[in-house]
């Protein structure tokens, strides 16, 4: 272990409600990031990490889908990062430093957002350590605007900045793009919902895995899901993926790829509506399980 992070484990607030884990023996390190300073519509994703963790503590750890207890892999939950609202760039740099420690220690980062901008901090850490990865981006929106409201670092520009770090990015579940993205050929790396509806799942999975060579970083903006199942997002778009469809795609990817890192972002909890929080927690659990017990991790 190269350096001990100052963000210590919280035994009473661990993801999935598991007993306090040992950092050194854990395979997965959970980093909650309650940040939503660049949100332009519905705020509240800063409450997402706590909502996911709270819901996860009420899940059964035995997975019917996987036939095992996924938490047995070793999962260590860090203390939530303190948001740096001085600038998005400073927040991104802070995230990068924390994720760099996780990577140096040979762990798999699981980032809980927070708005989608947090993804960029993780990707900067991978790039700084010369990690050769492809990015699989589940989202209703392409997030490829060069800038928004005069800033290059916004939730709607995160994939434009990611493209400056890594060339292999495949976007899945898209149903909203800006005019410039539509014109510049970026569509070639996008799976639109209107096209996915006419494709077999095997074809969808093949498209994704062929466009994402090597090990993969998976980023999930929860608005990729249909609002009927996931209303608790900042910018809901109709006609999204169903949960079972998303999990079927992720399972197929996990059978062919190794996981470098994962983030789940943009949960904006709605008071007294806990099902979306639970869904997000289940998504994290099953995604880890499929990757850990299929191809595995880097």
mmCIF file of C-alpha atoms in Angstrom:
data_model
loop_
_atom_site.group_PDB
_atom_site.id
_atom_site.type_symbol
_atom_site.label_atom_id
_atom_site.label_comp_id
_atom_site.label_asym_id
_atom_site.label_seq_id
_atom_site.Cartn_x
_atom_site.Cartn_y
_atom_site.Cartn_z
ATOM 1 C CA UNK A 1 0.000 0.000 0.000
ATOM 2 C CA UNK A 2 1.565 3.285 -1.085
ATOM 3 C CA UNK A 3 -0.331 5.847 0.969
ATOM 4 C CA UNK A 4 -3.201 5.659 3.422
ATOM 5 C CA UNK A 5 -6.090 7.876 2.413
ATOM 6 C CA UNK A 6 -7.320 10.266 5.111
ATOM 7 C CA UNK A 7 -10.890 9.273 4.262
ATOM 8 C CA UNK A 8 -11.517 6.512 6.778
ATOM 9 C CA UNK A 9 -14.132 3.777 6.777
ATOM 10 C CA UNK A 10 -17.493 4.428 8.418
ATOM 11 C CA UNK A 11 -18.584 1.147 10.043
ATOM 12 C CA UNK A 12 -22.180 2.279 10.539
ATOM 13 C CA UNK A 13 -22.509 3.593 7.010
ATOM 14 C CA UNK A 14 -20.849 0.982 4.834
ATOM 15 C CA UNK A 15 -22.295 0.238 1.418
ATOM 16 C CA UNK A 16 -24.567 -2.836 1.563
ATOM 17 C CA UNK A 17 -24.547 -2.675 5.370
ATOM 18 C CA UNK A 18 -21.648 -5.096 5.614
ATOM 19 C CA UNK A 19 -19.371 -5.211 8.622
ATOM 20 C CA UNK A 20 -16.397 -2.909 8.637
ATOM 21 C CA UNK A 21 -13.906 -4.142 6.061
ATOM 22 C CA UNK A 22 -10.140 -4.001 6.030
ATOM 23 C CA UNK A 23 -8.833 -1.621 3.375
ATOM 24 C CA UNK A 24 -5.776 -3.714 2.565
ATOM 25 C CA UNK A 25 -7.718 -6.916 1.864
ATOM 26 C CA UNK A 26 -10.666 -5.306 0.034
ATOM 27 C CA UNK A 27 -10.910 -5.635 -3.743
ATOM 28 C CA UNK A 28 -13.378 -2.768 -4.198
ATOM 29 C CA UNK A 29 -13.103 0.683 -2.620
ATOM 30 C CA UNK A 30 -16.305 2.741 -2.486
ATOM 31 C CA UNK A 31 -15.865 6.518 -2.677
ATOM 32 C CA UNK A 32 -19.075 8.533 -2.083
ATOM 33 C CA UNK A 33 -18.930 12.009 -3.661
ATOM 34 C CA UNK A 34 -21.896 14.266 -2.714
ATOM 35 C CA UNK A 35 -21.301 16.947 -5.342
ATOM 36 C CA UNK A 36 -23.793 18.726 -7.614
ATOM 37 C CA UNK A 37 -22.431 22.261 -7.997
ATOM 38 C CA UNK A 38 -22.819 22.438 -11.804
ATOM 39 C CA UNK A 39 -26.384 21.127 -11.956
ATOM 40 C CA UNK A 40 -28.546 23.169 -14.334
ATOM 41 C CA UNK A 41 -32.036 21.731 -13.755
ATOM 42 C CA UNK A 42 -33.103 19.611 -10.793
ATOM 43 C CA UNK A 43 -30.619 19.713 -7.932
ATOM 44 C CA UNK A 44 -30.183 17.084 -5.258
ATOM 45 C CA UNK A 45 -27.690 14.548 -6.589
ATOM 46 C CA UNK A 46 -25.440 15.548 -3.693
ATOM 47 C CA UNK A 47 -27.869 13.478 -1.613
ATOM 48 C CA UNK A 48 -27.431 10.487 -3.913
ATOM 49 C CA UNK A 49 -24.532 8.701 -2.195
ATOM 50 C CA UNK A 50 -26.238 8.650 1.204
ATOM 51 C CA UNK A 51 -29.507 7.492 -0.349
ATOM 52 C CA UNK A 52 -27.797 4.631 -2.162
ATOM 53 C CA UNK A 53 -25.894 3.550 0.936
ATOM 54 C CA UNK A 54 -28.973 3.760 3.162
ATOM 55 C CA UNK A 55 -31.043 1.697 0.724
ATOM 56 C CA UNK A 56 -28.245 -0.824 0.264
ATOM 57 C CA UNK A 57 -28.210 -1.601 3.982
ATOM 58 C CA UNK A 58 -31.661 -3.142 3.580
ATOM 59 C CA UNK A 59 -30.706 -5.509 0.750
ATOM 60 C CA UNK A 60 -30.157 -9.229 1.108
ATOM 61 C CA UNK A 61 -26.485 -9.878 0.427
ATOM 62 C CA UNK A 62 -27.214 -13.204 -1.247
ATOM 63 C CA UNK A 63 -27.947 -12.563 -4.920
ATOM 64 C CA UNK A 64 -30.550 -14.786 -6.563
ATOM 65 C CA UNK A 65 -29.216 -13.746 -9.965
ATOM 66 C CA UNK A 66 -25.629 -14.730 -9.166
ATOM 67 C CA UNK A 67 -26.234 -17.473 -6.633
ATOM 68 C CA UNK A 68 -23.759 -16.030 -4.136
ATOM 69 C CA UNK A 69 -22.986 -13.279 -1.674
ATOM 70 C CA UNK A 70 -21.276 -10.599 -3.749
ATOM 71 C CA UNK A 71 -19.999 -8.751 -0.684
ATOM 72 C CA UNK A 72 -17.628 -11.637 0.031
ATOM 73 C CA UNK A 73 -15.207 -10.132 -2.501
ATOM 74 C CA UNK A 74 -14.233 -7.478 0.063
ATOM 75 C CA UNK A 75 -15.771 -4.004 -0.176
ATOM 76 C CA UNK A 76 -14.432 -1.052 1.812
ATOM 77 C CA UNK A 77 -16.471 2.156 2.090
ATOM 78 C CA UNK A 78 -14.565 5.404 2.493
ATOM 79 C CA UNK A 79 -15.864 8.534 4.142
ATOM 80 C CA UNK A 80 -17.697 10.837 1.744
ATOM 81 C CA UNK A 81 -15.509 13.446 0.092
ATOM 82 C CA UNK A 82 -16.162 17.006 1.136
ATOM 83 C CA UNK A 83 -17.421 18.985 -1.881
ATOM 84 C CA UNK A 84 -15.106 21.715 -3.135
ATOM 85 C CA UNK A 85 -17.458 24.339 -4.540
ATOM 86 C CA UNK A 86 -14.698 26.828 -5.363
ATOM 87 C CA UNK A 87 -14.603 25.489 -8.925
ATOM 88 C CA UNK A 88 -15.411 22.270 -10.810
ATOM 89 C CA UNK A 89 -11.744 21.992 -11.788
ATOM 90 C CA UNK A 90 -10.663 21.939 -8.146
ATOM 91 C CA UNK A 91 -13.271 19.320 -7.299
ATOM 92 C CA UNK A 92 -12.185 17.163 -10.223
ATOM 93 C CA UNK A 93 -8.557 17.421 -9.142
ATOM 94 C CA UNK A 94 -9.482 16.421 -5.601
ATOM 95 C CA UNK A 95 -11.350 13.366 -6.853
ATOM 96 C CA UNK A 96 -8.412 12.453 -9.057
ATOM 97 C CA UNK A 97 -6.062 12.484 -6.071
ATOM 98 C CA UNK A 98 -8.310 10.183 -4.042
ATOM 99 C CA UNK A 99 -8.879 7.751 -6.910
ATOM 100 C CA UNK A 100 -5.143 7.739 -7.657
ATOM 101 C CA UNK A 101 -4.493 6.348 -4.172
ATOM 102 C CA UNK A 102 -7.069 3.623 -4.768
ATOM 103 C CA UNK A 103 -5.462 2.683 -8.085
ATOM 104 C CA UNK A 104 -1.938 2.747 -6.675
ATOM 105 C CA UNK A 105 -3.081 0.264 -4.058
ATOM 106 C CA UNK A 106 -4.347 -2.092 -6.757
ATOM 107 C CA UNK A 107 -8.027 -1.637 -5.908
ATOM 108 C CA UNK A 108 -11.139 -1.190 -8.030
ATOM 109 C CA UNK A 109 -12.848 2.181 -7.442
ATOM 110 C CA UNK A 110 -16.628 2.380 -7.168
ATOM 111 C CA UNK A 111 -17.649 6.038 -7.253
ATOM 112 C CA UNK A 112 -21.079 7.033 -5.949
ATOM 113 C CA UNK A 113 -22.224 10.439 -7.204
ATOM 114 C CA UNK A 114 -23.223 13.061 -7.136
ATOM 115 C CA UNK A 115 -23.524 14.650 -10.544
ATOM 116 C CA UNK A 116 -21.850 13.156 -13.587
ATOM 117 C CA UNK A 117 -18.928 15.582 -13.430
ATOM 118 C CA UNK A 118 -17.373 13.341 -10.760
ATOM 119 C CA UNK A 119 -16.585 10.802 -13.477
ATOM 120 C CA UNK A 120 -13.952 13.090 -14.922
ATOM 121 C CA UNK A 121 -11.962 13.072 -11.690
ATOM 122 C CA UNK A 122 -11.782 9.290 -11.772
ATOM 123 C CA UNK A 123 -10.774 9.228 -15.433
ATOM 124 C CA UNK A 124 -8.012 11.762 -14.810
ATOM 125 C CA UNK A 125 -6.608 9.417 -12.169
ATOM 126 C CA UNK A 126 -6.596 6.501 -14.608
ATOM 127 C CA UNK A 127 -4.874 8.617 -17.240
ATOM 128 C CA UNK A 128 -2.265 9.948 -14.809
ATOM 129 C CA UNK A 129 -1.252 6.368 -14.071
ATOM 130 C CA UNK A 130 -1.150 5.381 -17.744
ATOM 131 C CA UNK A 131 -4.074 2.991 -17.412
ATOM 132 C CA UNK A 132 -5.176 1.903 -20.878
ATOM 133 C CA UNK A 133 -8.966 1.685 -20.696
ATOM 134 C CA UNK A 134 -12.090 2.124 -22.763
ATOM 135 C CA UNK A 135 -15.149 3.904 -21.400
ATOM 136 C CA UNK A 136 -18.684 2.510 -21.533
ATOM 137 C CA UNK A 137 -21.094 5.363 -20.903
ATOM 138 C CA UNK A 138 -24.735 4.593 -20.028
ATOM 139 C CA UNK A 139 -26.798 7.774 -20.237
ATOM 140 C CA UNK A 140 -29.876 9.387 -21.743
ATOM 141 C CA UNK A 141 -27.692 12.320 -22.780
ATOM 142 C CA UNK A 142 -24.470 12.309 -24.762
ATOM 143 C CA UNK A 143 -22.840 14.910 -22.470
ATOM 144 C CA UNK A 144 -20.557 15.905 -25.347
ATOM 145 C CA UNK A 145 -21.111 19.655 -25.422
ATOM 146 C CA UNK A 146 -17.732 21.429 -25.694
ATOM 147 C CA UNK A 147 -18.924 23.845 -23.000
ATOM 148 C CA UNK A 148 -22.077 25.013 -21.261
ATOM 149 C CA UNK A 149 -22.795 28.377 -19.659
ATOM 150 C CA UNK A 150 -19.230 29.411 -20.398
ATOM 151 C CA UNK A 151 -17.642 26.459 -18.605
ATOM 152 C CA UNK A 152 -15.854 23.413 -19.993
ATOM 153 C CA UNK A 153 -16.426 21.518 -16.748
ATOM 154 C CA UNK A 154 -20.123 20.784 -16.344
ATOM 155 C CA UNK A 155 -22.304 17.730 -16.013
ATOM 156 C CA UNK A 156 -23.253 18.184 -19.691
ATOM 157 C CA UNK A 157 -19.640 18.388 -20.925
ATOM 158 C CA UNK A 158 -18.117 15.467 -19.058
ATOM 159 C CA UNK A 159 -17.808 13.177 -22.080
ATOM 160 C CA UNK A 160 -16.264 15.934 -24.184
ATOM 161 C CA UNK A 161 -13.529 16.213 -21.549
ATOM 162 C CA UNK A 162 -13.304 12.429 -21.264
ATOM 163 C CA UNK A 163 -12.654 12.247 -25.009
ATOM 164 C CA UNK A 164 -9.574 14.409 -24.454
ATOM 165 C CA UNK A 165 -8.242 11.678 -22.167
ATOM 166 C CA UNK A 166 -9.403 8.478 -23.876
ATOM 167 C CA UNK A 167 -10.371 7.900 -27.488
ATOM 168 C CA UNK A 168 -12.456 4.750 -27.030
ATOM 169 C CA UNK A 169 -15.823 5.778 -25.613
ATOM 170 C CA UNK A 170 -19.122 4.096 -26.428
ATOM 171 C CA UNK A 171 -22.385 5.776 -25.409
ATOM 172 C CA UNK A 172 -25.382 3.548 -24.653
ATOM 173 C CA UNK A 173 -29.069 4.419 -24.260
ATOM 174 C CA UNK A 174 -28.788 7.887 -25.776
ATOM 175 C CA UNK A 175 -31.954 9.790 -26.602
ATOM 176 C CA UNK A 176 -30.826 13.413 -26.307
ATOM 177 C CA UNK A 177 -27.883 15.118 -28.055
ATOM 178 C CA UNK A 178 -26.971 18.666 -28.997
ATOM 179 C CA UNK A 179 -26.901 19.829 -32.624
ATOM 180 C CA UNK A 180 -23.106 19.979 -32.852
ATOM 181 C CA UNK A 181 -22.755 16.380 -31.721
ATOM 182 C CA UNK A 182 -25.310 15.355 -34.317
ATOM 183 C CA UNK A 183 -23.224 16.988 -37.045
ATOM 184 C CA UNK A 184 -19.661 16.068 -36.131
ATOM 185 C CA UNK A 185 -19.819 12.302 -36.530
ATOM 186 C CA UNK A 186 -19.742 11.467 -32.824
ATOM 187 C CA UNK A 187 -22.963 9.544 -33.427
ATOM 188 C CA UNK A 188 -20.888 6.657 -34.772
ATOM 189 C CA UNK A 189 -19.967 5.662 -31.227
ATOM 190 C CA UNK A 190 -23.516 5.974 -29.891
ATOM 191 C CA UNK A 191 -26.270 3.460 -29.386
ATOM 192 C CA UNK A 192 -29.541 5.365 -29.526
ATOM 193 C CA UNK A 193 -32.622 3.949 -27.858
ATOM 194 C CA UNK A 194 -34.539 4.125 -31.124
ATOM 195 C CA UNK A 195 -31.946 1.803 -32.687
ATOM 196 C CA UNK A 196 -31.576 -0.459 -29.669
ATOM 197 C CA UNK A 197 -35.284 -1.247 -29.719
ATOM 198 C CA UNK A 198 -34.846 -3.003 -33.071
ATOM 199 C CA UNK A 199 -31.643 -4.860 -32.100
ATOM 200 C CA UNK A 200 -31.146 -8.213 -30.409
ATOM 201 C CA UNK A 201 -29.406 -8.047 -27.043
ATOM 202 C CA UNK A 202 -26.465 -10.004 -28.456
ATOM 203 C CA UNK A 203 -26.058 -7.383 -31.175
ATOM 204 C CA UNK A 204 -26.195 -4.581 -28.620
ATOM 205 C CA UNK A 205 -23.554 -6.260 -26.473
ATOM 206 C CA UNK A 206 -21.340 -6.967 -29.490
ATOM 207 C CA UNK A 207 -21.555 -3.331 -30.602
ATOM 208 C CA UNK A 208 -20.502 -2.150 -27.159
ATOM 209 C CA UNK A 209 -17.665 -4.594 -26.592
ATOM 210 C CA UNK A 210 -16.273 -4.159 -30.111
ATOM 211 C CA UNK A 211 -16.217 -0.384 -29.634
ATOM 212 C CA UNK A 212 -14.520 -0.702 -26.231
ATOM 213 C CA UNK A 213 -11.283 -2.687 -26.589
ATOM 214 C CA UNK A 214 -9.371 -3.833 -23.528
ATOM 215 C CA UNK A 215 -10.408 -3.235 -19.943
ATOM 216 C CA UNK A 216 -13.392 -0.992 -19.311
ATOM 217 C CA UNK A 217 -14.451 1.829 -17.040
ATOM 218 C CA UNK A 218 -18.246 1.786 -16.733
ATOM 219 C CA UNK A 219 -20.059 5.033 -15.967
ATOM 220 C CA UNK A 220 -23.805 4.986 -15.346
ATOM 221 C CA UNK A 221 -25.914 8.126 -15.315
ATOM 222 C CA UNK A 222 -29.148 6.791 -13.860
ATOM 223 C CA UNK A 223 -31.253 8.768 -16.332
ATOM 224 C CA UNK A 224 -30.366 6.068 -18.857
ATOM 225 C CA UNK A 225 -33.282 4.260 -17.228
ATOM 226 C CA UNK A 226 -36.884 5.033 -18.047
ATOM 227 C CA UNK A 227 -38.441 7.599 -15.672
ATOM 228 C CA UNK A 228 -41.195 5.122 -14.839
ATOM 229 C CA UNK A 229 -38.555 3.118 -12.963
ATOM 230 C CA UNK A 230 -36.055 5.887 -12.213
ATOM 231 C CA UNK A 231 -37.822 9.225 -11.674
ATOM 232 C CA UNK A 232 -35.178 10.378 -9.179
ATOM 233 C CA UNK A 233 -32.772 12.018 -11.620
ATOM 234 C CA UNK A 234 -31.892 15.580 -12.513
ATOM 235 C CA UNK A 235 -32.962 15.482 -16.158
ATOM 236 C CA UNK A 236 -35.387 12.620 -16.849
ATOM 237 C CA UNK A 237 -35.865 11.581 -20.467
ATOM 238 C CA UNK A 238 -38.777 9.362 -21.559
ATOM 239 C CA UNK A 239 -38.371 6.009 -23.334
ATOM 240 C CA UNK A 240 -35.303 4.765 -21.500
ATOM 241 C CA UNK A 241 -33.947 1.339 -20.673
ATOM 242 C CA UNK A 242 -35.742 -0.846 -18.167
ATOM 243 C CA UNK A 243 -33.736 -2.153 -15.245
ATOM 244 C CA UNK A 244 -33.794 -5.731 -16.517
ATOM 245 C CA UNK A 245 -32.555 -4.544 -19.918
ATOM 246 C CA UNK A 246 -29.680 -2.607 -18.395
ATOM 247 C CA UNK A 247 -28.663 -5.568 -16.257
ATOM 248 C CA UNK A 248 -28.844 -7.940 -19.215
ATOM 249 C CA UNK A 249 -26.501 -5.664 -21.165
ATOM 250 C CA UNK A 250 -24.105 -5.283 -18.238
ATOM 251 C CA UNK A 251 -24.062 -9.049 -17.691
ATOM 252 C CA UNK A 252 -23.187 -9.547 -21.360
ATOM 253 C CA UNK A 253 -20.372 -7.005 -21.161
ATOM 254 C CA UNK A 254 -19.021 -8.614 -17.985
ATOM 255 C CA UNK A 255 -18.788 -11.965 -19.749
ATOM 256 C CA UNK A 256 -16.387 -10.419 -22.276
ATOM 257 C CA UNK A 257 -14.585 -7.625 -20.451
ATOM 258 C CA UNK A 258 -12.643 -6.897 -17.271
ATOM 259 C CA UNK A 259 -13.676 -4.012 -15.054
ATOM 260 C CA UNK A 260 -11.202 -1.237 -14.288
ATOM 261 C CA UNK A 261 -13.630 1.029 -12.436
ATOM 262 C CA UNK A 262 -17.295 1.904 -12.009
ATOM 263 C CA UNK A 263 -19.374 4.922 -11.126
ATOM 264 C CA UNK A 264 -23.091 5.453 -10.571
ATOM 265 C CA UNK A 265 -24.223 9.061 -10.772
ATOM 266 C CA UNK A 266 -27.120 11.517 -10.844
ATOM 267 C CA UNK A 267 -29.467 9.988 -8.282
ATOM 268 C CA UNK A 268 -31.596 12.867 -6.953
ATOM 269 C CA UNK A 269 -33.591 11.288 -4.122
ATOM 270 C CA UNK A 270 -37.279 12.129 -3.871
ATOM 271 C CA UNK A 271 -38.589 12.302 -0.288
ATOM 272 C CA UNK A 272 -40.574 9.195 0.724
ATOM 273 C CA UNK A 273 -39.945 7.528 -2.651
ATOM 274 C CA UNK A 274 -37.324 4.926 -1.826
ATOM 275 C CA UNK A 275 -37.673 2.464 -4.710
ATOM 276 C CA UNK A 276 -35.292 4.389 -7.028
ATOM 277 C CA UNK A 277 -32.668 4.525 -4.258
ATOM 278 C CA UNK A 278 -32.981 0.779 -3.803
ATOM 279 C CA UNK A 279 -32.738 0.252 -7.556
ATOM 280 C CA UNK A 280 -29.478 2.224 -7.670
ATOM 281 C CA UNK A 281 -28.057 0.148 -4.813
ATOM 282 C CA UNK A 282 -29.095 -3.068 -6.531
ATOM 283 C CA UNK A 283 -27.495 -1.857 -9.754
ATOM 284 C CA UNK A 284 -24.188 -1.305 -7.957
ATOM 285 C CA UNK A 285 -24.338 -4.715 -6.280
ATOM 286 C CA UNK A 286 -25.223 -6.705 -9.381
ATOM 287 C CA UNK A 287 -22.794 -4.847 -11.626
ATOM 288 C CA UNK A 288 -19.926 -5.608 -9.266
ATOM 289 C CA UNK A 289 -21.088 -9.197 -9.001
ATOM 290 C CA UNK A 290 -21.331 -9.802 -12.728
ATOM 291 C CA UNK A 291 -17.858 -8.431 -13.350
ATOM 292 C CA UNK A 292 -16.187 -10.004 -10.329
ATOM 293 C CA UNK A 293 -17.520 -13.467 -11.000
ATOM 294 C CA UNK A 294 -17.374 -13.452 -14.814
ATOM 295 C CA UNK A 295 -14.237 -12.029 -16.426
ATOM 296 C CA UNK A 296 -13.255 -10.398 -13.163
ATOM 297 C CA UNK A 297 -11.330 -7.202 -12.633
ATOM 298 C CA UNK A 298 -8.044 -5.720 -13.732
#
